[in-house]
Each structure stands twice: as C-alpha cells, then as structure tokens.
XYZ file of C-alpha atoms in Angstrom:
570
model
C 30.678 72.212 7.418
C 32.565 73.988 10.690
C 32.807 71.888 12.791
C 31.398 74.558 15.848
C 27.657 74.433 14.129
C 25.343 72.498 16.330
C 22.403 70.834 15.218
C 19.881 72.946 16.679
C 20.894 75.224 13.055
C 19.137 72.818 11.554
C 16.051 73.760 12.836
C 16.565 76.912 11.658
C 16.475 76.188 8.443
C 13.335 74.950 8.917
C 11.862 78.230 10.222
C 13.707 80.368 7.667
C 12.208 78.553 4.856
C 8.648 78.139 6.402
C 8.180 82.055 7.048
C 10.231 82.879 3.450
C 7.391 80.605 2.229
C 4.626 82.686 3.927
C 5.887 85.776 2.889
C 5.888 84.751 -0.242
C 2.361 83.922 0.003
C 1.202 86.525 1.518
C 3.181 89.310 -0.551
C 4.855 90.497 3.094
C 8.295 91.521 1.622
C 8.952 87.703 0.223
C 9.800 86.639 -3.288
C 6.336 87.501 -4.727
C 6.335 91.522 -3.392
C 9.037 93.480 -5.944
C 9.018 96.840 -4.792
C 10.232 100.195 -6.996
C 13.842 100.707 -7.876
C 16.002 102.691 -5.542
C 15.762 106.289 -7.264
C 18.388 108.402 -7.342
C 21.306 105.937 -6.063
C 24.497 106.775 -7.876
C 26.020 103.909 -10.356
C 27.687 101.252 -8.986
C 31.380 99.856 -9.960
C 32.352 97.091 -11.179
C 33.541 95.388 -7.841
C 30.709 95.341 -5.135
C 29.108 94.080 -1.980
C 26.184 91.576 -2.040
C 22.825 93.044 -2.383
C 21.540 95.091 0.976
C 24.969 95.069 2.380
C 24.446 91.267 3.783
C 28.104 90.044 4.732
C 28.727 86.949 2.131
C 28.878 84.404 4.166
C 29.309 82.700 7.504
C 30.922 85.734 9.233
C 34.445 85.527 11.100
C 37.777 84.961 8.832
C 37.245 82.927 5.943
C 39.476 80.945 4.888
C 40.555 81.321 0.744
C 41.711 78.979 -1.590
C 41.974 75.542 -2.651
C 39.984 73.074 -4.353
C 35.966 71.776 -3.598
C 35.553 68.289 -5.244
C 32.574 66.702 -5.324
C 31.011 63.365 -7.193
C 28.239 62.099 -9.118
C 27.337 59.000 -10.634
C 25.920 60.597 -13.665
C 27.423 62.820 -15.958
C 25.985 66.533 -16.268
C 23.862 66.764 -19.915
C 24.643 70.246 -20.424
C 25.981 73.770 -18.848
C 23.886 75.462 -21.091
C 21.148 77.784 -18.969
C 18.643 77.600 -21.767
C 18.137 74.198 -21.614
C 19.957 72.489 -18.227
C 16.953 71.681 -16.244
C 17.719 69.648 -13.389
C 18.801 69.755 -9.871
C 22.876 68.160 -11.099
C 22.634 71.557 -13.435
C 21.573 73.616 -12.083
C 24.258 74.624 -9.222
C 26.720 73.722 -11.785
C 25.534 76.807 -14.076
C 25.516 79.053 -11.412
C 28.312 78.770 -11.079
C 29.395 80.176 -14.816
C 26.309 82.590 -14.998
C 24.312 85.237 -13.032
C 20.635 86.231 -13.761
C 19.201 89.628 -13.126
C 17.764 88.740 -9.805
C 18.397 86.106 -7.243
C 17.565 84.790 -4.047
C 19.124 85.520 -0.414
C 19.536 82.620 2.121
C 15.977 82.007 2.273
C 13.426 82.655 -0.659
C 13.476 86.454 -1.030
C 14.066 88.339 -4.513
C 17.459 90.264 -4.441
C 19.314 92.115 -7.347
C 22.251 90.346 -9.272
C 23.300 91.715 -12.090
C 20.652 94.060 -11.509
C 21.587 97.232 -9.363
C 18.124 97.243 -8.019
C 14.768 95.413 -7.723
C 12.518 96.195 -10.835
C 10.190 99.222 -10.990
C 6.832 97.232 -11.341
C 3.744 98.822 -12.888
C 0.802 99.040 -10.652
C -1.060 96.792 -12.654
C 2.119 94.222 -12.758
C 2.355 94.008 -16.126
C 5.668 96.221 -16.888
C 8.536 95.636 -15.325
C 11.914 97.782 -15.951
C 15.309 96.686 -14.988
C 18.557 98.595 -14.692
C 21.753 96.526 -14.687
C 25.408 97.071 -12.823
C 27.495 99.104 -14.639
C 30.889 97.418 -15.686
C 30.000 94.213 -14.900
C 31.866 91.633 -17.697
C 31.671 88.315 -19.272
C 34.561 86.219 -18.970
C 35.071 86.924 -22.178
C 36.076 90.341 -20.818
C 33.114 92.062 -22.648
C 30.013 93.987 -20.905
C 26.768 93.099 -19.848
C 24.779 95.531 -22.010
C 20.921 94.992 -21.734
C 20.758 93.922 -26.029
C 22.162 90.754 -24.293
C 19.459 90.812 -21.622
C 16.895 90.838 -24.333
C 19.184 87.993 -26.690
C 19.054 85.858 -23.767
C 15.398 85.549 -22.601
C 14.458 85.609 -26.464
C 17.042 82.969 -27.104
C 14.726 80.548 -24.359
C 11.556 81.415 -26.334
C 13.098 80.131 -29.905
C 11.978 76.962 -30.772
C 15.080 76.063 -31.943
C 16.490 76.279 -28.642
C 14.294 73.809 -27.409
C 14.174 75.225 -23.948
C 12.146 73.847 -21.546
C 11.691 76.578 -20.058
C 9.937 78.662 -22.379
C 6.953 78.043 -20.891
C 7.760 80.728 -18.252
C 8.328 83.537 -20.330
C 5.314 83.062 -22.979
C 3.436 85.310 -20.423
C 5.734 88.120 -22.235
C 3.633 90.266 -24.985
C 4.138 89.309 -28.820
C 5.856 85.742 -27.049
C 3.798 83.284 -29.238
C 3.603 85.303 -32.097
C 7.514 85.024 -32.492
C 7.028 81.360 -31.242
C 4.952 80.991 -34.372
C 6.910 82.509 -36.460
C 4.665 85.556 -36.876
C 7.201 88.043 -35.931
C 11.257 88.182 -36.052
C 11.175 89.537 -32.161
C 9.124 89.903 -29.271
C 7.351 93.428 -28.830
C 7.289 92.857 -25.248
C 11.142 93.057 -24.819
C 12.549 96.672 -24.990
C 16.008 98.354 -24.369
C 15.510 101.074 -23.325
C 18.913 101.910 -23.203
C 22.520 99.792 -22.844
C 21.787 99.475 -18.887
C 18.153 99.549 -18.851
C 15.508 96.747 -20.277
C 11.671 96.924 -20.410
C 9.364 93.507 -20.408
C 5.743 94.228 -21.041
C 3.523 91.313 -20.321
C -0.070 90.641 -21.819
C -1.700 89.859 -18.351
C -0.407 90.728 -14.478
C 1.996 87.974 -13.867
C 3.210 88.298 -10.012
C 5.332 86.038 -10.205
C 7.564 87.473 -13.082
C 10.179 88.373 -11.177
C 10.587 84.714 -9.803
C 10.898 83.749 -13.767
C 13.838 85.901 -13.686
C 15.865 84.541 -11.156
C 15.451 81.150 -12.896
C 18.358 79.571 -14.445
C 16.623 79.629 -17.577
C 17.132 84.104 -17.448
C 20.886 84.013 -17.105
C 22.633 86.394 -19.246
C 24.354 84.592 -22.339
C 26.857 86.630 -24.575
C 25.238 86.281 -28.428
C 28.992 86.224 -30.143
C 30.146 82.917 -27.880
C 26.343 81.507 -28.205
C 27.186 81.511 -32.080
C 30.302 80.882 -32.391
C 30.122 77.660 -30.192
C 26.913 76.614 -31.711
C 25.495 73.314 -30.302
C 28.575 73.097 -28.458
C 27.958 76.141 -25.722
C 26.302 73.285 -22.769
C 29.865 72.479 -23.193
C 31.868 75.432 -23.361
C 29.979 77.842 -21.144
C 30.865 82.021 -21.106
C 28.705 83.954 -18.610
C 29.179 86.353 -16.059
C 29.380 83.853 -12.991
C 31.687 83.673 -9.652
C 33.766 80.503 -11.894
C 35.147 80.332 -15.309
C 34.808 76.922 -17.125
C 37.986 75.193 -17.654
C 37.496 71.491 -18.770
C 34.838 69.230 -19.468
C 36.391 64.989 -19.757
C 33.066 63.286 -20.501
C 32.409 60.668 -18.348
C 35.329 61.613 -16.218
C 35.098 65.278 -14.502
C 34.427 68.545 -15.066
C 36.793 71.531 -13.451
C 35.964 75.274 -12.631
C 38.242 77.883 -11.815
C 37.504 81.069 -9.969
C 36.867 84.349 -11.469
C 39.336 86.841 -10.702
C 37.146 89.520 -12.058
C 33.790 89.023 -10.264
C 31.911 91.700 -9.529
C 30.493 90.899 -6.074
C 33.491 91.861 -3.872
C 35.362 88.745 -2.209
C 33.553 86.167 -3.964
C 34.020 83.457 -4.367
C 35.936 81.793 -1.784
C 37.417 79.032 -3.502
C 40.179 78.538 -6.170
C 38.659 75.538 -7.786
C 35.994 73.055 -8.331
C 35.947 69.808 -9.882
C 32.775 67.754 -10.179
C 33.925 64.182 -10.650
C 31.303 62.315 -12.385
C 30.602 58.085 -13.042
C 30.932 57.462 -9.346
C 28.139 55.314 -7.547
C 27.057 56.610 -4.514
C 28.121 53.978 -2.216
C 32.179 54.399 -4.114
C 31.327 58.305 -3.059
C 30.923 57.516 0.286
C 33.339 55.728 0.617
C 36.075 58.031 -0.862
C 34.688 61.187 1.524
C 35.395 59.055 4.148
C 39.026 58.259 3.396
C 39.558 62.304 2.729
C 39.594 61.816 -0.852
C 36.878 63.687 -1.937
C 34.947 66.853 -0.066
C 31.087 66.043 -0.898
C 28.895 63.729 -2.742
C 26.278 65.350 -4.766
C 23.505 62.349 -4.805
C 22.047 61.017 -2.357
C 23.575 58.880 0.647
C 22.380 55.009 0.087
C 19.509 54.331 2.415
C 21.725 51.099 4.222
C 24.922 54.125 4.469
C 22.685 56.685 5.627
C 21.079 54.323 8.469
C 24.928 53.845 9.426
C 25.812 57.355 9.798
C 23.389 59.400 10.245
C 23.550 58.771 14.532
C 27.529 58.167 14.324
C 29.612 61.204 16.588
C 32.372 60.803 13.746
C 29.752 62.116 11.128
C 28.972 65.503 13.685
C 28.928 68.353 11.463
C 29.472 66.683 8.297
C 25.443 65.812 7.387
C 23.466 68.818 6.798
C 19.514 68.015 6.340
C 16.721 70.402 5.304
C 13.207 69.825 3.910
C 12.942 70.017 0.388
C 9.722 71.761 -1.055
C 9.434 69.116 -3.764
C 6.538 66.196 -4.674
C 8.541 63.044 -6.483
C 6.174 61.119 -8.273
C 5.379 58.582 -11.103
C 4.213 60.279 -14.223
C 1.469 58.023 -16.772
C 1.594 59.367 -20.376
C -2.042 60.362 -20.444
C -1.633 60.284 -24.718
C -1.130 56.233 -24.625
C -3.120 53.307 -23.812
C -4.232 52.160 -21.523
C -3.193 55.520 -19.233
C -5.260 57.666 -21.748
C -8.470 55.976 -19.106
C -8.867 57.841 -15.935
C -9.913 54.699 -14.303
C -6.627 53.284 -14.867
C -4.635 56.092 -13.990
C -7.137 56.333 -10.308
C -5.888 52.323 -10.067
C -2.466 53.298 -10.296
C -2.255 55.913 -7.584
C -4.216 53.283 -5.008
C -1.645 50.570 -6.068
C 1.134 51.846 -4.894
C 2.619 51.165 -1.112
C 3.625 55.073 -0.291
C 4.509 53.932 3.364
C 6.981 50.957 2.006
C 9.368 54.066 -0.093
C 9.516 56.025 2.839
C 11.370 52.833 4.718
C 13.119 52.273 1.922
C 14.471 55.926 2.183
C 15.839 55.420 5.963
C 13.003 57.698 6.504
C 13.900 60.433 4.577
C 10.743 61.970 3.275
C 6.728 62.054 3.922
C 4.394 60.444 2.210
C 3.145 62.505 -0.417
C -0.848 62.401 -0.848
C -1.065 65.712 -3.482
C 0.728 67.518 -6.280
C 1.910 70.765 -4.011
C 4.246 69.491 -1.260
C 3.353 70.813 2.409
C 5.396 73.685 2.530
C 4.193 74.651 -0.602
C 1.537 78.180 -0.773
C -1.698 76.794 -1.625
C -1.104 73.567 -0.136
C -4.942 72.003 0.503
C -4.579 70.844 4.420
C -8.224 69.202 3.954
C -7.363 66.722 0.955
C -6.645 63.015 1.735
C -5.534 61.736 -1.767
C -5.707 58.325 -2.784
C -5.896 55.310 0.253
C -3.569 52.486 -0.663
C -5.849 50.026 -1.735
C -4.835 47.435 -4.236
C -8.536 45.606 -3.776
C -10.302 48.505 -5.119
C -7.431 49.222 -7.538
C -7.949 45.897 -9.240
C -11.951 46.926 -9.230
C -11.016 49.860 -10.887
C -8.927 47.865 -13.324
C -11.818 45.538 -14.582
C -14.188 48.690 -14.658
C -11.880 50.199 -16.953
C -11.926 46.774 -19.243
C -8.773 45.280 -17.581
C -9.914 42.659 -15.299
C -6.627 40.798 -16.529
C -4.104 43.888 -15.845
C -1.855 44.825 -18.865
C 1.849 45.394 -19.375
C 3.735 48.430 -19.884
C 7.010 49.923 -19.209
C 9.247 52.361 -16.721
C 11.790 54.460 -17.090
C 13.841 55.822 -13.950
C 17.376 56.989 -13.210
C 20.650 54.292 -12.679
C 21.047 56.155 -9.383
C 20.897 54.479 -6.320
C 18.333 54.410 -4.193
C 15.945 54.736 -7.941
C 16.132 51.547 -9.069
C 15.000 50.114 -5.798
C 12.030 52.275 -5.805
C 10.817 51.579 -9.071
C 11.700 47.324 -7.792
C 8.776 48.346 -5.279
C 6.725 49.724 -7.749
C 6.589 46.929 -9.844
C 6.043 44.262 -7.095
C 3.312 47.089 -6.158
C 1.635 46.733 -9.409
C 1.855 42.910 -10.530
C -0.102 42.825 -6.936
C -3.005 44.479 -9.706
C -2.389 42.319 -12.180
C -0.124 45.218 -13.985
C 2.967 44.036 -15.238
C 6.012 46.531 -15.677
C 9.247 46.570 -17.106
C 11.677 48.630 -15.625
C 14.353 50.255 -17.565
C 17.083 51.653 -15.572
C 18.943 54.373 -17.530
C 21.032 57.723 -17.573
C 19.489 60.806 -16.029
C 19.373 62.693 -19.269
C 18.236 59.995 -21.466
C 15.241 60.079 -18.891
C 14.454 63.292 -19.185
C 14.684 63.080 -23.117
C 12.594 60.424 -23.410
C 9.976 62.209 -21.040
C 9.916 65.264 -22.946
C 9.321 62.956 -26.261
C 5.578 62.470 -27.080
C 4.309 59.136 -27.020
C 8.078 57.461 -25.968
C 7.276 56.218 -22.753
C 4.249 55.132 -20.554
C 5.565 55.760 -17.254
C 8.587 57.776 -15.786
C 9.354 57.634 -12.427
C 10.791 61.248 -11.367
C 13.445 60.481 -8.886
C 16.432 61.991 -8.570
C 15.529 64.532 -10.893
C 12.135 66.270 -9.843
C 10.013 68.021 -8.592
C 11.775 70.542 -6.613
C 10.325 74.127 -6.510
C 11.757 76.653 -9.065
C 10.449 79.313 -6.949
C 8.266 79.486 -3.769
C 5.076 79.542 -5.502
C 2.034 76.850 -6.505
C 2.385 78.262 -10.215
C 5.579 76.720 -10.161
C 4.225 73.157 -9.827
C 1.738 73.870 -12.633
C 3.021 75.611 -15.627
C 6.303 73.827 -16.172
C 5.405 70.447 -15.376
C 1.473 70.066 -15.939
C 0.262 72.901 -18.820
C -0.342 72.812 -21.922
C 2.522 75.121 -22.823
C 4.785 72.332 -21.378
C 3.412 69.636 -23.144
C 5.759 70.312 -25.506
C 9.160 68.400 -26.893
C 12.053 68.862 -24.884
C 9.024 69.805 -22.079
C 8.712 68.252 -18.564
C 4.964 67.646 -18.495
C 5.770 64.046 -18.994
C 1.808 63.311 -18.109
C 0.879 64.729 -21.625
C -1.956 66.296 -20.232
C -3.415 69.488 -21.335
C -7.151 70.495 -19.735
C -7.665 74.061 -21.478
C -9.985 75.183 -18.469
C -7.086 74.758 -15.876
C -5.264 76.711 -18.527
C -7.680 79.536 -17.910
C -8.408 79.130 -14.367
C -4.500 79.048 -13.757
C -3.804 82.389 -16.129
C -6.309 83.896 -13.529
C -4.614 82.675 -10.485
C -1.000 83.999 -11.593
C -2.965 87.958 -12.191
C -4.600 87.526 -8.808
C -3.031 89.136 -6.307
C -5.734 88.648 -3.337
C -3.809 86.058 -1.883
C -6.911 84.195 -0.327
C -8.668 84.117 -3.863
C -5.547 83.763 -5.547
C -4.398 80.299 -3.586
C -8.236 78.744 -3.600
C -7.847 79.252 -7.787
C -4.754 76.959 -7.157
C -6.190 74.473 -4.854
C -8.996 73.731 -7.316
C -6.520 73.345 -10.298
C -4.748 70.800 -8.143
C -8.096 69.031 -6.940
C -9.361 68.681 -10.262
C -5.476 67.660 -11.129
C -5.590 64.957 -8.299
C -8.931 63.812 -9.917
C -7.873 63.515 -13.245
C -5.107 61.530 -11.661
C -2.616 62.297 -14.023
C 0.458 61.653 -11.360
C 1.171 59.432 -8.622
C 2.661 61.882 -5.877
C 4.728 59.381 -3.474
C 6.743 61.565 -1.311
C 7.397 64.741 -0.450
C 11.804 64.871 -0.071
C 14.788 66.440 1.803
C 17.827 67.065 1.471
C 20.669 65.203 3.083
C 24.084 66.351 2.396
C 27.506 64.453 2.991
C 30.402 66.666 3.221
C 33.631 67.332 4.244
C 34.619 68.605 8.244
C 36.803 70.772 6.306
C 34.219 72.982 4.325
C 33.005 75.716 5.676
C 29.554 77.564 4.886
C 26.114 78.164 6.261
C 23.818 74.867 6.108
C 21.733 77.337 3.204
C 25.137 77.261 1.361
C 24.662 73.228 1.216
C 20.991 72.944 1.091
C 19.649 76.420 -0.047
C 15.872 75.542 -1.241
C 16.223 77.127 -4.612
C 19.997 76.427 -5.946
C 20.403 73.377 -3.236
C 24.665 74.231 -3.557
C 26.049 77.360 -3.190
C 29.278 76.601 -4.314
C 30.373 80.869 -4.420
C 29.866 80.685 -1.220
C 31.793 77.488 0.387
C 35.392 77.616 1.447
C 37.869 75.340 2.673
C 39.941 75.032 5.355
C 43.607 74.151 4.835
C-alpha cells in the first residue's frame, strides 16, 4: 500500500460496499439491474480501456514492473475455473482468465470480455451477449462465442464435477443434458462468432451475477482436451497473466501478458505465490523485506502486536467481509440426522470466546446471511449460548450421555484453535469430538463426499459472498442442487419446499416481496438448524509499504486480490 493513504480510506470501503450492497438490493443501477446493450457503438479493438472509461487504478504515475510475491501455507488444489472454488483460487484464476462480465471497485456488473452489458428480455429470461472483437487466448487464438457456449456447458457436465453447476441449471434444457437426455443445452445459442444467446426456463435476476463468477470464465476447448485432467495445472485463458510454473508444494509463478486487451494492464511483470509457509514464518519474512504479502490470515497473538504499531502504517488494509463462517452437521448421519441435536449444537457453542480468539476480528454471527447481506432479518436473535438447555436438548433427543463424532477443519492457523474451542465447547454437553486437522482441499473433498464426515468446520475457506445477493448463500451451499458430489452443501440437506419458495424469490423482482421470500427460507433454515453460524469475518491484509493499489485492489469484496491491478515500487 502507498504509503500517503490514511486510514480514514478505510472507512470508505465501508460505505462503498454498504450502498453497492443496497443498490444491489434495490435494483438502483447495482449488480442486480443489467440494462440494454449500447446500440449502435462501433467494434472495439483488441487493446482497450476499462469498462466506462474508469482510469485503472490509483491515479498519478504508476510505477511498472517487477515481481509481487506472496505466501500461503497451503498449496492451491487447482487453476482450473470449472472447479477452483475457494477464496486461495479464486484470485489466482483471475489472474489467467476473464469472464464475460465483472465487477468494478465495489459490487456493480461491468463488461469484460463483453463489449457491453447484456440486452435482457423484459421478462429476464433471455439474455444476449456480444463479445470484444480480437480479444485472444494466450494461446494466440480468438475468443469466438462457440467457446462461450463450450465453457458454461463444460461446468454443467457431470464429468466435470463442477461445483458450480448449480448456478447455471436455471439455463433451459440444463438438466436434461445433466441427465443425459440431450447431447447440448437448448438454452445456449450462438448466434453468431461474437454474439451468444442464454434462454432460461424461469426469470433469474441474478443471471448476470452467475456470469461474472469464476465458474463462467472462458476456457479454449483444444487446450481443455489436450491437457485433460491436467488443465487446474496448466491453465490457458484470456487473463492479465500467463501461467508459467507450477512446483507442488513449493510455488507457483505468473508472468504478465503482453497481449492483454485492457490497455496498460497489468502493472506488474510477475507473480509468484509461494506456498507451505505457516503464517507466523509469513510474517515474519514480510517483515525482513523478503516477501510482499501474506495471503492467510495474520495469527491472532501477531495481529494483537501490529495492528496499533506506527511501523505497520499503511501496510494493514482491513474491510468487512460479507461472509457467515460456520460449522456444518451432515444432516444424512447419526445422530445429526435429529433436529434436536443439531438445535443442541448451535446453543453449545461459546460464539463470544472465537471472536477473542480472533484479536477481535469479526462479529458474532447469530444467522445464515451475514449483516451486510440483502435480506438480512434485523429482528432474528438466533440461538442463546446455553449449554444447560443444550444438554436438555441432548437427553430429549435420546442422548442424555452425549455421543462422539468427528471434525474436520483446515491446518491453517488460527483453525485449529477454533475447532480446540469447539471441542472443549462440546465435551461441556457431554459431546465428544475428534478433531482432524488437515489440508484445505482434502477438506473440501471430503465435504463434498456424502456421508464422509459429520462435521466440517468452514474456516478459512467459506462462506464469502459470490455475488451481493441472499441467493448466493442458498443455492450453492444449502439446495438440493448442491447436495451433490464435489458440492459445498456439506449439511446434506435438501427441503424441496425451500427449493420452491427460493425458485420464486430469484424470479421476483419486487424487492420487498422478493427479500421477505428469502428471510423465511433462512428462518425456516435457522430452525432446521442445519449450520452453526459463528461469525460474521473481515479481511485483514499484510502487505508490503512498497505495493501500491487502492485498499479494493487488496480487499475487493468479490475477488478479495486484485493482483492486475497492484504495482510495485522500485
């Protein structure tokens, strides 16, 4: 970060994602409003300026060159769109690949490889798209729209196992080629090489969020194939950085593209990603100059120590983060298949105990939707920590004794102190749980696996919104069309009258109506107990004096890094 910014910038943050939030809610020009395409603009070249002429970064002269490095303690799973589904990915493959639309600094919809926002039916349900002419792959081949369509189908194969496929089966004739009832999906079209048509069976307003998730970046079908299995690791796209080198368990390294077609982007020469570093090492080597940012998070003790220190002006950069983390209970295995139990749980836990543990660093979370969430219910109180009536609840259920079971949660510091509280939380009910400390993917594999796991405790990898809307804390992580392998509804749980009320909700677009639909999905959620919401985050970055950027570059609340965007002074 420049060392001019002030922390009053901070605060601005703040604002900027609280009103991008309304807007989005109330349809006032924010993510959820897509207006017509520009008519009669003439093609664009190759090489252009950012969408709406916004300057591309922190204004003044900035600087070019060198190399951003940046650790983790785990190493990335994959590079591959499709399937990368975590907040470690996710900047990562922007870096390589570009999806039609995108966001600005805030929350609001912008074109990317699109020249224009999408002409939108009046009843919502078609949506057209006309892409940049000339843009390539690094591959040196162009975008056409047959790779538009290859790419979004590609997420709805099974045989991708995507877990995001749940976004797009809103697309007509999408479960008819999931079941193998058709060898496409009628509601894809192209039109023509620049132009692509997606019909969908019911009004979905927030389609063009969907495509401005990771999960819609443009793949080229040749390098897909040839590379087989093997594309998370050798990623072509169309992004700001070319992959270079993947040393498992080492680093990763990205150059930048000469040949990207947002004029003066990016910034910086290089990045490497240095992975199998624990935080506290991290620290320590950003400190000495060694290293320009740590991508998890700063330990608690570390954080306490810096976060008031004049050396460390300029170099934190904190934001809230519109995400719930939370303790998932398989809902498909005993005992957690008993709502009784699962109500226990949730009053068991200390809330107020993680917080401390964090240095502070969060709220206590008492719902699914995190306050800064649309649709957030102001008037629900959630479960009172009360491990009396949690053991009552226990021996109602036919556990007066407690049981045993098992944890999962990430080998990332501050997780496995967390899920230490939990389980000193728990025995207090006469529940006794092991805790199994483990790699971030094998986590998320073993969540997505039916009947592996009892309980999974999300840190460190979710949730954080996908896009600035309460569908997005439903039908990825809590429908039935994600209770699926490979999936993130960990829970299990699939209640086929949410399903309904919630395909309602996404076609309403009375935005009173449409966010009461959502706060009784997340009621009767809350009810059924099938989480245990403990905090609500933020972000808290450690960085380098020498980068420069704007605090959304660091922090943005849908891609968190913007690495396009950073530079580096010499």
């Amino acid at each position: 970060m420049h060392p001019s910014r002030r922390p009053v910038t901070l605060r601005a943050i703040v604002l900027s994602i609280l009103v991008s939030v309304v807007l989005a809610a109330c349809g006032g020009g924010g993510a959820s409003e897509l207006g017509p395409a520009d008519q009669g603009t003439s093609p664009p070249q190759a090489t252009q300026r950012e969408p709406g002429g916004n300057p591309p970064s922190a204004g003044g002269d900035i600087p070019r060159g060198g190399t951003l490095t940046i650790a983790y303690k785990d190493d990335l799973a994959t590079l591959d769109p499709a399937v990368g589904y975590d907040w470690t990915n996710w900047p990562a493959e922007k870096m390589v690949f570009d999806g039609l639309l995108d966001y600005d600094d805030t929350t609001n919809l912008q074109p990317r490889l699109a020249e224009s926002m999408p002409e939108v039916s009046p009843d919502a349900t078609v949506y057209t798209f006309r892409l940049r002419q000339g843009v390539t792959f690094h591959n040196g081949r162009e975008v056409t729209a047959d790779d538009v369509a290859y790419s979004i189908t590609r997420v709805l194969d099974p045989q991708t196992k995507s877990p995001g496929s749940g976004f797009y089966t809103g697309i007509a004739g999408a479960q008819d080629f999931i079941d193998g009832k058709a060898d496409s999906v009628s509601g894809i079209r192209v039109v023509d090489p620049r132009t692509i048509e997606f019909t969908l069976e019911s009004p979905d307003v927030t389609f063009g969020n969907k495509m401005a998730l990771n999960f819609a970046f443009i793949v080229p079908k040749e390098e897909v194939e040839r590379l087989g299995e093997n594309f998370g690791h050798n990623p072509v796209g169309t992004g700001p950085f070319l992959f270079r080198e993947w040393i498992a368990g080492r680093q990763l390294t990205f150059e930048r593209n000469p040949n990207y077609f947002f004029e003066g982007l990016p910034y910086l020469d290089q990045v490497v990603i240095q992975v199998g570093v624990e935080p506290e090492v991290a620290l320590l080597r950003l400190e000495r100059g060694e290293i320009d940012s740590m991508g998890d998070p700063i330990p608690a003790a570390e954080f306490a120590r810096i976060k008031d220190d004049d050396a460390w002006q300029g170099r934190l950069t904190s934001a809230p983060q519109v995400s719930t983390i939370y303790i998932t209970m398989n809902t498909q295995m005993k005992p957690f298949d008993n709502v009784q139990v699962r109500r226990a749980m949730n009053m068991a836990i200390d809330k107020e105990r993680i917080i401390r543990l964090l240095g502070g660093r969060g709220t206590v979370a008492n719902q699914i939707l995190p306050p800064l969430m649309p649709g957030y219910d102001q008037d629900y109180q959630g479960y009172e920590y009360n491990p009396d009536q949690a053991r009552q609840l226990l021996a109602d259920a036919g556990y007066p004794n407690g049981f045993s079971t098992t944890m999962e949660c990430i080998a990332v510091e501050p997780q496995p102190k967390l899920c230490e509280s939990f389980q000193q939380d728990l025995s207090k009910i006469g529940v006794q749980v092991q805790v199994q400390t483990l790699a971030a993917s094998t986590v998320i594999a073993d969540g997505g696996t039916e009947g592996k796991v009892p309980l999974v405790w999300s840190g460190g990898l979710g949730w954080i919104q996908d896009y600035p809307d309460p569908d997005d804390f439903y039908t990825p992580i809590l429908s039935c069309v994600a209770a699926v392998p490979g999936g993130w509804n960990w829970p299990w749980y699939c209640n086929q009258d949410l399903e309904q009320k919630a395909q309602q909700a996404i076609g309403t677009t009375d935005t009173e109506q449409r966010l009461g639909l959502y706060r009784e999905i997340y009621r009767t959620l809350m009810d059924e107990a099938v989480w245990i919401p403990v905090y609500n985050g933020q972000y808290d970055i450690a960085h380098s004096d020498k980068l420069v950027g704007k605090e959304t570059d660091f922090a943005h609340p849908e891609h968190t890094i913007r690495y396009e965007r950073l530079a580096k002074q010499p």
